Short mmCIF file of C-alpha atoms in Angstrom, two decimals:
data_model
loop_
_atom_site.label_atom_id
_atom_site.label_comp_id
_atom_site.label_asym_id
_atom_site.label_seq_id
_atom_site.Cartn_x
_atom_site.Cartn_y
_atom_site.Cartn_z
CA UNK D 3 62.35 0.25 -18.10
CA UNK D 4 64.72 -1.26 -15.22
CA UNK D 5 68.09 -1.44 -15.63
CA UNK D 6 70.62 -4.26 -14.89
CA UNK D 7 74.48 -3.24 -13.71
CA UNK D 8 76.88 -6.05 -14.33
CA UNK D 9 80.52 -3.89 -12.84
CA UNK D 10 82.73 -6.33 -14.03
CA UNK D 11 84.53 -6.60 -16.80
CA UNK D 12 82.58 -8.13 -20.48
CA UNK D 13 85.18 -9.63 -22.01
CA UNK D 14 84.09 -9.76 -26.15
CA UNK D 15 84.86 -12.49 -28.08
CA UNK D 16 86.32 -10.08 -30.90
CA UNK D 17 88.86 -9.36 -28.52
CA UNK D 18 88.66 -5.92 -26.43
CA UNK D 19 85.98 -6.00 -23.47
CA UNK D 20 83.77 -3.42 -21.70
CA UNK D 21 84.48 -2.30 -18.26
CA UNK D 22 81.68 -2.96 -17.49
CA UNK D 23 78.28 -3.46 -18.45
CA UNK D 24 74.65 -2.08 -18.43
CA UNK D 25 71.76 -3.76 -20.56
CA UNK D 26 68.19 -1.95 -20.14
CA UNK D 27 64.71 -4.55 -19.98
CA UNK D 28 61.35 -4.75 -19.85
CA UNK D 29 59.26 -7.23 -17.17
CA UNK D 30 55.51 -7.84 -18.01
CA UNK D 31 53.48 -10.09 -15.41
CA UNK D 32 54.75 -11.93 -12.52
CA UNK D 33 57.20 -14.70 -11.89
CA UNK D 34 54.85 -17.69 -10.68
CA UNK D 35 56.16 -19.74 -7.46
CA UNK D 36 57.50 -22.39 -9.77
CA UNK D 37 59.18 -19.81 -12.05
CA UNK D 38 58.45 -21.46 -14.54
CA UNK D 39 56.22 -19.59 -16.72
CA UNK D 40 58.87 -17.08 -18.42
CA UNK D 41 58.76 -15.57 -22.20
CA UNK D 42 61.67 -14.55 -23.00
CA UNK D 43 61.59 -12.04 -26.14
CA UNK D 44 64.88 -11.18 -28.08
CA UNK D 45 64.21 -7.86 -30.20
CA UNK D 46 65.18 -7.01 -33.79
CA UNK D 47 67.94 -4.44 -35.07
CA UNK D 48 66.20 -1.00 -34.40
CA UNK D 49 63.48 -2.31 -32.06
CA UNK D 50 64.28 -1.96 -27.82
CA UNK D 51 63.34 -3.77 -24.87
CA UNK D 52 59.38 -3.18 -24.93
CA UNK D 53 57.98 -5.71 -27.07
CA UNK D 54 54.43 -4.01 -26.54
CA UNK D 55 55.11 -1.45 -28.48
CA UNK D 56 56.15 -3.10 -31.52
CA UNK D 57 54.82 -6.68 -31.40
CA UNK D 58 51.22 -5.19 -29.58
CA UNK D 59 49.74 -8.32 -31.66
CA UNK D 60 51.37 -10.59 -29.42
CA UNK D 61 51.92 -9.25 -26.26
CA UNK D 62 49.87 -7.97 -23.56
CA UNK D 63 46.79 -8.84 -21.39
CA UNK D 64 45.21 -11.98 -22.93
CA UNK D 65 46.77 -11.95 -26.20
CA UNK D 66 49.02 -15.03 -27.36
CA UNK D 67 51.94 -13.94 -24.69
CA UNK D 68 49.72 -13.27 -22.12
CA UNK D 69 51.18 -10.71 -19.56
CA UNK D 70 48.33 -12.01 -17.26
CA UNK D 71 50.04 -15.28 -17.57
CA UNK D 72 53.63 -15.65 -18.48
CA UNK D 73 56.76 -13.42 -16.94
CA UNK D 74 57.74 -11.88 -20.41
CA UNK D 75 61.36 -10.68 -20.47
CA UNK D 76 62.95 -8.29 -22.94
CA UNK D 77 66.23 -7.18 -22.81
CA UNK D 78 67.82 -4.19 -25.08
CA UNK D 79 71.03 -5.82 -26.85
CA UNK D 80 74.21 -4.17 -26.31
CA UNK D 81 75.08 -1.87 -28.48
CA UNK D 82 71.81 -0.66 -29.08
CA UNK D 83 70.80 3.26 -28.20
CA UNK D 84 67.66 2.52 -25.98
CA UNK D 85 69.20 2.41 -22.98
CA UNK D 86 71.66 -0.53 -22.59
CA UNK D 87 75.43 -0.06 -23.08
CA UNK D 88 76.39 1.49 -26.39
CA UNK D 89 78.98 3.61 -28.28
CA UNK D 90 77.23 6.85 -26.49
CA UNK D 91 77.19 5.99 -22.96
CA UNK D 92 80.27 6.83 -20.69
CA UNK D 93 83.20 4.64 -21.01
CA UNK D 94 84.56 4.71 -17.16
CA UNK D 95 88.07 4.19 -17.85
CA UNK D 96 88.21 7.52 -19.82
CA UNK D 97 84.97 9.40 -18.43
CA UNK D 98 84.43 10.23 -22.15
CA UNK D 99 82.02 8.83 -24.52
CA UNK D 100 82.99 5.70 -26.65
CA UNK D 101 81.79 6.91 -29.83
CA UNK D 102 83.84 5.91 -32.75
CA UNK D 103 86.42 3.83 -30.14
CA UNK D 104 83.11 1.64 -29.05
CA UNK D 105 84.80 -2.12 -29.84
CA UNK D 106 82.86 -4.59 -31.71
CA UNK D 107 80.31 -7.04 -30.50
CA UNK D 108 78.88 -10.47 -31.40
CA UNK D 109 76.06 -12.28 -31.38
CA UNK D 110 77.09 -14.48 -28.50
CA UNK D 111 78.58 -11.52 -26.32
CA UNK D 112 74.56 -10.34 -26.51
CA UNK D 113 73.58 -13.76 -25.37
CA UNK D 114 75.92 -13.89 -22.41
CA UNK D 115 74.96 -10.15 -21.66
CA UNK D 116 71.36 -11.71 -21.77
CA UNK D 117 72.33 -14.87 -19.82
CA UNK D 118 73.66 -12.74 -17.22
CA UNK D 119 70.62 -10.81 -16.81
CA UNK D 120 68.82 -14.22 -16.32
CA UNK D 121 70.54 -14.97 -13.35
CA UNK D 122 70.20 -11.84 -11.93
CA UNK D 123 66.63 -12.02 -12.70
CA UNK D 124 66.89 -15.46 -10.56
CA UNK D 125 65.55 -17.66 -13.12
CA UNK D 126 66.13 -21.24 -13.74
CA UNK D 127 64.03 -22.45 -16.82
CA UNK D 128 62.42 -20.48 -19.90
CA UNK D 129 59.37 -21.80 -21.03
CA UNK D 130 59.38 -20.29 -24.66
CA UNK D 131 62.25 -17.77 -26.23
CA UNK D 132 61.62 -16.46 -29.46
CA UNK D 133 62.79 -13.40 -31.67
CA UNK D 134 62.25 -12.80 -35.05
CA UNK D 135 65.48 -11.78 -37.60
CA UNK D 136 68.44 -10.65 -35.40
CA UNK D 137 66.44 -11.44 -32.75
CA UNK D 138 66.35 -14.99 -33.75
CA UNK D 139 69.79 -14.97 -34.29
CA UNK D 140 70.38 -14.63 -30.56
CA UNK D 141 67.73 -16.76 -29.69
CA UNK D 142 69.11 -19.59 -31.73
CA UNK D 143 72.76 -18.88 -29.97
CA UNK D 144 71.22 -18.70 -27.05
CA UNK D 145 69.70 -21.76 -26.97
CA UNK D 146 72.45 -23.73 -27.52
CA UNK D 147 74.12 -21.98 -24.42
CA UNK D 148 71.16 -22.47 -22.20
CA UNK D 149 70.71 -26.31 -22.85
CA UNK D 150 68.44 -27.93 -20.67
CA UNK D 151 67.00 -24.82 -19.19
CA UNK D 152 65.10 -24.01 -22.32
CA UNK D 153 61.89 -25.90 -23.03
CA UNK D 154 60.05 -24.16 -25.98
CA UNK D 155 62.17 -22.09 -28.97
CA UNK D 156 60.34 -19.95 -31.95
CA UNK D 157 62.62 -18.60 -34.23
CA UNK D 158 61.36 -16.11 -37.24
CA UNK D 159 62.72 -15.05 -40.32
CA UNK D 160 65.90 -15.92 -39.03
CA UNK D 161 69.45 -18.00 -40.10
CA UNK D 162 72.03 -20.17 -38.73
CA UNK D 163 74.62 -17.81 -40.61
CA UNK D 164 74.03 -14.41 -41.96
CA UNK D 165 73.96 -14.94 -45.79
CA UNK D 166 76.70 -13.18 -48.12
CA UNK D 167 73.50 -11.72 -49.88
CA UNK D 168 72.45 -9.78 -46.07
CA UNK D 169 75.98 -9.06 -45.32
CA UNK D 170 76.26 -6.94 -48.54
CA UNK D 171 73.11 -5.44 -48.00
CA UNK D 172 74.30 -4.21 -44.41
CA UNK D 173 77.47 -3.04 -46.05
CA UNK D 174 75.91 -0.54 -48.65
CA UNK D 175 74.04 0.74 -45.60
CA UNK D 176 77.10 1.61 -43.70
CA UNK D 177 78.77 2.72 -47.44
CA UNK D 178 76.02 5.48 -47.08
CA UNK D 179 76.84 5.95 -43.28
CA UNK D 180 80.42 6.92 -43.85
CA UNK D 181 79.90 9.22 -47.00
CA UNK D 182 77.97 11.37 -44.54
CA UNK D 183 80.85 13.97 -44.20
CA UNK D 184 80.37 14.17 -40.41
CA UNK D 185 80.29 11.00 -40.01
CA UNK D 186 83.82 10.68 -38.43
CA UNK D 187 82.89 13.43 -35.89
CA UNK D 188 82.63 12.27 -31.83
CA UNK D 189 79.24 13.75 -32.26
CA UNK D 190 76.24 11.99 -31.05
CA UNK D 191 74.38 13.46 -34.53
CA UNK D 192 77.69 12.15 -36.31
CA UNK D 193 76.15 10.60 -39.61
CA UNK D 194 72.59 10.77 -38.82
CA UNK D 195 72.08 12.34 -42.61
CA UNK D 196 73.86 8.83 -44.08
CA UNK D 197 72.03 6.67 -41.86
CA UNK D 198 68.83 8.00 -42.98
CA UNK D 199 69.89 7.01 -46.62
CA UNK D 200 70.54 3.68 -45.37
CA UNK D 201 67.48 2.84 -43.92
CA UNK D 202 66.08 3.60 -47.26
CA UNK D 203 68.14 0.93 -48.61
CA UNK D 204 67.06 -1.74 -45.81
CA UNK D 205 63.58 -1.10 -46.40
CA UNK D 206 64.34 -2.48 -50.10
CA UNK D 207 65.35 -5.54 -48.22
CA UNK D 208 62.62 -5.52 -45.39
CA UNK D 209 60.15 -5.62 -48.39
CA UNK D 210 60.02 -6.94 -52.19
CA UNK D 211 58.36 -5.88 -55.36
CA UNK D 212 55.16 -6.73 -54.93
CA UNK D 213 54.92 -4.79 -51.40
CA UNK D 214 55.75 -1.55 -53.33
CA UNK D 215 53.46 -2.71 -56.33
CA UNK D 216 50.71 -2.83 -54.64
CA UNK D 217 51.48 0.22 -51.60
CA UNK D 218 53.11 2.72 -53.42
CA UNK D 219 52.71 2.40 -57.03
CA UNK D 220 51.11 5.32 -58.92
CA UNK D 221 48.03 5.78 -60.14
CA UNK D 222 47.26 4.23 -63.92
CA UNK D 223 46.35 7.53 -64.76
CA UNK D 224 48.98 10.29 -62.97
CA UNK D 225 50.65 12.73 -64.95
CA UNK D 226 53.39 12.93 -62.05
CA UNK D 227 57.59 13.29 -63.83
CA UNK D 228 59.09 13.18 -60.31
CA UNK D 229 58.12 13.62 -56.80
CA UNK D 230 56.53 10.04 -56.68
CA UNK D 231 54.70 8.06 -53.71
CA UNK D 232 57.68 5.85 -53.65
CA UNK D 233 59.93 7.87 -53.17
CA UNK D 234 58.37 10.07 -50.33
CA UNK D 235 57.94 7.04 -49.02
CA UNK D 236 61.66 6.33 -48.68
CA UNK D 237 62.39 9.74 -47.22
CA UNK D 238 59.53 9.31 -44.65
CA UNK D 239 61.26 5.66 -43.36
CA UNK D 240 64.49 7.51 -43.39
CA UNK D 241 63.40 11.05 -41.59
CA UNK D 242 61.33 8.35 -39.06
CA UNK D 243 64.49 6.48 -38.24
CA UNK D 244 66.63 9.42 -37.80
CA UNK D 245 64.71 11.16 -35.46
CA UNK D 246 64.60 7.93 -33.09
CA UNK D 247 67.93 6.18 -33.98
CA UNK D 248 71.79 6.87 -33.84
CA UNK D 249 74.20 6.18 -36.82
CA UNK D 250 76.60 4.91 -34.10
CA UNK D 251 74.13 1.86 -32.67
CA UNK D 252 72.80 1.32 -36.76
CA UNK D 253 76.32 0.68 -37.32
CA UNK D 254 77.57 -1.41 -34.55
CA UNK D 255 74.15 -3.48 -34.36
CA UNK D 256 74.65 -4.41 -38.49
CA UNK D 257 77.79 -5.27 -37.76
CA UNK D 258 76.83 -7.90 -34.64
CA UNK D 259 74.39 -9.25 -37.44
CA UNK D 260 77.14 -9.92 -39.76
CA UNK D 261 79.16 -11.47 -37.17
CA UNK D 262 76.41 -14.74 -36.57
CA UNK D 263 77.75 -18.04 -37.38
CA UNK D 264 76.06 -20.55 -34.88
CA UNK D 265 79.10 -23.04 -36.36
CA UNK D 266 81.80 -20.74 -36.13
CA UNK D 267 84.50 -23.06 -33.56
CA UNK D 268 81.78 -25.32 -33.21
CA UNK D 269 81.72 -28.12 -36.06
CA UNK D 270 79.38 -28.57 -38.84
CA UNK D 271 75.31 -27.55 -38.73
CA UNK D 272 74.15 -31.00 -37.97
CA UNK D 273 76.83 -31.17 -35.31
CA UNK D 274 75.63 -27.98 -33.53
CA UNK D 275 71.96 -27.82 -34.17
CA UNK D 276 71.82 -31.31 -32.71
CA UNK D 277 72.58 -29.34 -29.62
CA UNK D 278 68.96 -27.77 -29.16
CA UNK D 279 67.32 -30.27 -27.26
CA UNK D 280 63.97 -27.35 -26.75
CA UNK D 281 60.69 -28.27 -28.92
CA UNK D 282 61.62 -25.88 -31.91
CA UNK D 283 59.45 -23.87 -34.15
CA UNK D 284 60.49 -22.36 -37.27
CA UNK D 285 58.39 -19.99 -38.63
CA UNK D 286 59.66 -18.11 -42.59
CA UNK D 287 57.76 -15.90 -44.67
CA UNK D 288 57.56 -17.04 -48.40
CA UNK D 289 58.15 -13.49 -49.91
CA UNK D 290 60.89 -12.45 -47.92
CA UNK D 291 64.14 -11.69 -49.64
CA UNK D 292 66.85 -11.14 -47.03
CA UNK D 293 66.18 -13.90 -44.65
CA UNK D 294 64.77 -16.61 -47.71
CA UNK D 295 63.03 -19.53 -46.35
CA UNK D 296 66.06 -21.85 -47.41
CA UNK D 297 66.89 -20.55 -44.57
CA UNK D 298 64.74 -21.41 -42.04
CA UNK D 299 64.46 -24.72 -43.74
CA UNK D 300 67.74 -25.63 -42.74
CA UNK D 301 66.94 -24.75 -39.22
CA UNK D 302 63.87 -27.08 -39.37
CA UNK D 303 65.56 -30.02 -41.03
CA UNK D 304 68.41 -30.23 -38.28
CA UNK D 305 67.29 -29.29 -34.97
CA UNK D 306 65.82 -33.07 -33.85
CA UNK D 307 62.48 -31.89 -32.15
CA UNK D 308 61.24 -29.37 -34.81
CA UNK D 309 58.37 -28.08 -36.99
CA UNK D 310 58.73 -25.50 -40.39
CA UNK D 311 55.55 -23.01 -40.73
CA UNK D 312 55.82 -21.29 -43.63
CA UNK D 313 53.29 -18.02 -44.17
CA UNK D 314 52.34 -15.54 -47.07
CA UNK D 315 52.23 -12.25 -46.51
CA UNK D 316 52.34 -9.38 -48.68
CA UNK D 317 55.22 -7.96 -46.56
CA UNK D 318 58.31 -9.39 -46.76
CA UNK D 319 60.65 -10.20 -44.08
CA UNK D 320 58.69 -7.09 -41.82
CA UNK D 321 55.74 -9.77 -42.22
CA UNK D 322 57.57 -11.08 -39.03
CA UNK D 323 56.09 -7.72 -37.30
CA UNK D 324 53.12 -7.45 -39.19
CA UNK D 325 51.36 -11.22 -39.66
CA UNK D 326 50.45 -11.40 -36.06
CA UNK D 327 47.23 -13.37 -36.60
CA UNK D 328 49.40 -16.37 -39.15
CA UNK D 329 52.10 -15.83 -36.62
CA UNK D 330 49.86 -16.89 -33.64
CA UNK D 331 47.89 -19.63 -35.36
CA UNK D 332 51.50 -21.29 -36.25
CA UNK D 333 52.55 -20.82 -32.51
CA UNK D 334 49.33 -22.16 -31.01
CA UNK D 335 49.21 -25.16 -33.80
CA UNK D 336 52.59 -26.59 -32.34
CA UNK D 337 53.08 -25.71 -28.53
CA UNK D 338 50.92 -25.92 -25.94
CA UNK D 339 50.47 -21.91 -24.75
#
């Protein structure tokens, strides 16, 4: 992991800024002499910067992002606990943490954290940016700032605007955050017992019925009253989440998802999208409930050089993490990689 110091000050579009700023990435492979061979990977809510660990279908030596290749690039969002600026790290104005006093950020402050990072990075073009979910919610803001500089986009499971239906989702998350009775503590285990609860309740979301019908539904034939595979199942996600994730990130990061509105001062959908001049793909998953393909259809239909692949998968909206074979034949079907 390298580390990129930007000591100026981040002015955030919520008002409030940063005094400065550090965001934490990942390089795989070389820059070519035409630098123009870079993947550029924007990560999901509790993922980080190395793409290899939790997208190992994709990436690495001579898989479909091909380290031998391509320059991949992956940045850790701001806000995020795995290494790049967050409510833990130092504030330098105060030599205290930020915790609870960490200010908001938005989708486009990640993007200009990110765009900053490109020019440090010295480069020019991007051949292909993609990220799946909150990922491709900054890819899809991101594109629009980049312009001409982008060639290739693949957004998954992703929106234009996160939906009333996800917004209420994230807010019974950080209901069970703050009912965690240390939760207003400058601690950095402040609310780690609510945010396990409320991973439980994304997983509802990152799945569907039929993922638990056919994973962790009992036997025909147990006897069981309580202590069912479902629910150990829901304290395993949660007790796996706490031990590698902070309450303060899991609430600031839902919160930058809430905030994404590609429109917002902009003008209508058609207006903006018509902005993205990059060959688009749009990839949705059929059985996913939070990010519904309406979705991604809407994408499709307004971005002028565009394709929709729609896949099944058992999984839900995690089939963005998990259909790596559908995933690559989509990819490889539309642009030339």
């Amino acid at each position: 992991m390298q580390k990129f110091h930007y000591k100026q000050k981040f002015e955030l579009e919520a008002g409030g800024y940063l005094p400065e700023l550090e965001v934490a990435f990942h390089t795989f492979g070389k820059l070519n002499e035409e630098k123009n061979n870079v993947i550029w990977i924007c990560h999901a809510f509790t993922a980080n910067s190395n793409p290899v660990e939790w997208w190992e279908g994709l990436v690495g030596e001579g898989k479909l992002y091909d380290t031998n290749r391509y320059f991949v690039v992956c940045a850790n969002m701001i806000g995020s606990c795995y290494g790049s600026t967050y409510p833990l790290s130092v504030n330098p104005e105060t030599e205290m943490p930020y915790y609870h006093s960490f200010p908001m950020v938005t989708i486009r402050d990640v993007v200009r954290s990110l765009d900053l990072l490109r020019i440090h990075l010295g480069i020019e073009q991007i051949f292909l940016l993609t990220g799946g979910s909150l990922g491709g919610q900054q890819a899809l803001e991101w594109a629009l700032m980049l312009g001409e500089k982008l060639l290739n986009l693949v957004l998954l499971a992703t929106n234009i605007r996160h939906s009333a239906w996800a917004i209420a989702f994230n807010e019974a998350q950080r209901m069970a955050i703050s009912s965690d009775n240390t939760w207003q503590e400058n601690s950095p285990n402040a609310g780690k017992e609510g945010m396990r609860a409320a991973r439980a309740i994304a997983l509802l979301s990152y799945r569907n019925y039929e993922t638990y019908q056919q994973t962790q539904k009992e036997a025909a034939e147990t006897l069981a009253l309580d202590n069912f595979r479902a629910s150990s199942y829901q304290q395993y996600q949660g007790d796996k989440l706490k031990k590698r994730f902070d309450a303060f990130a899991y609430w600031g990061l839902s919160k930058t998802m809430d905030s994404h509105n590609i429109c917002r001062n902009r003008g209508t959908v058609a207006e903006v999208l018509a902005g993205i001049k990059a060959k688009t793909l749009v990839i949705g998953i059929k059985s996913d409930i939070l990010f519904p393909i309406e979705e991604q259809k809407i994408i499709a239909e307004n971005i002028k050089n565009s394709h929709l692949c729609l896949i099944e998968s058992l999984y839900g909206h995690d089939g963005f993490l998990i259909e790596n074979h559908k995933i690559s034949e989509c990819i490889t079907s539309y642009i030339n990689i």
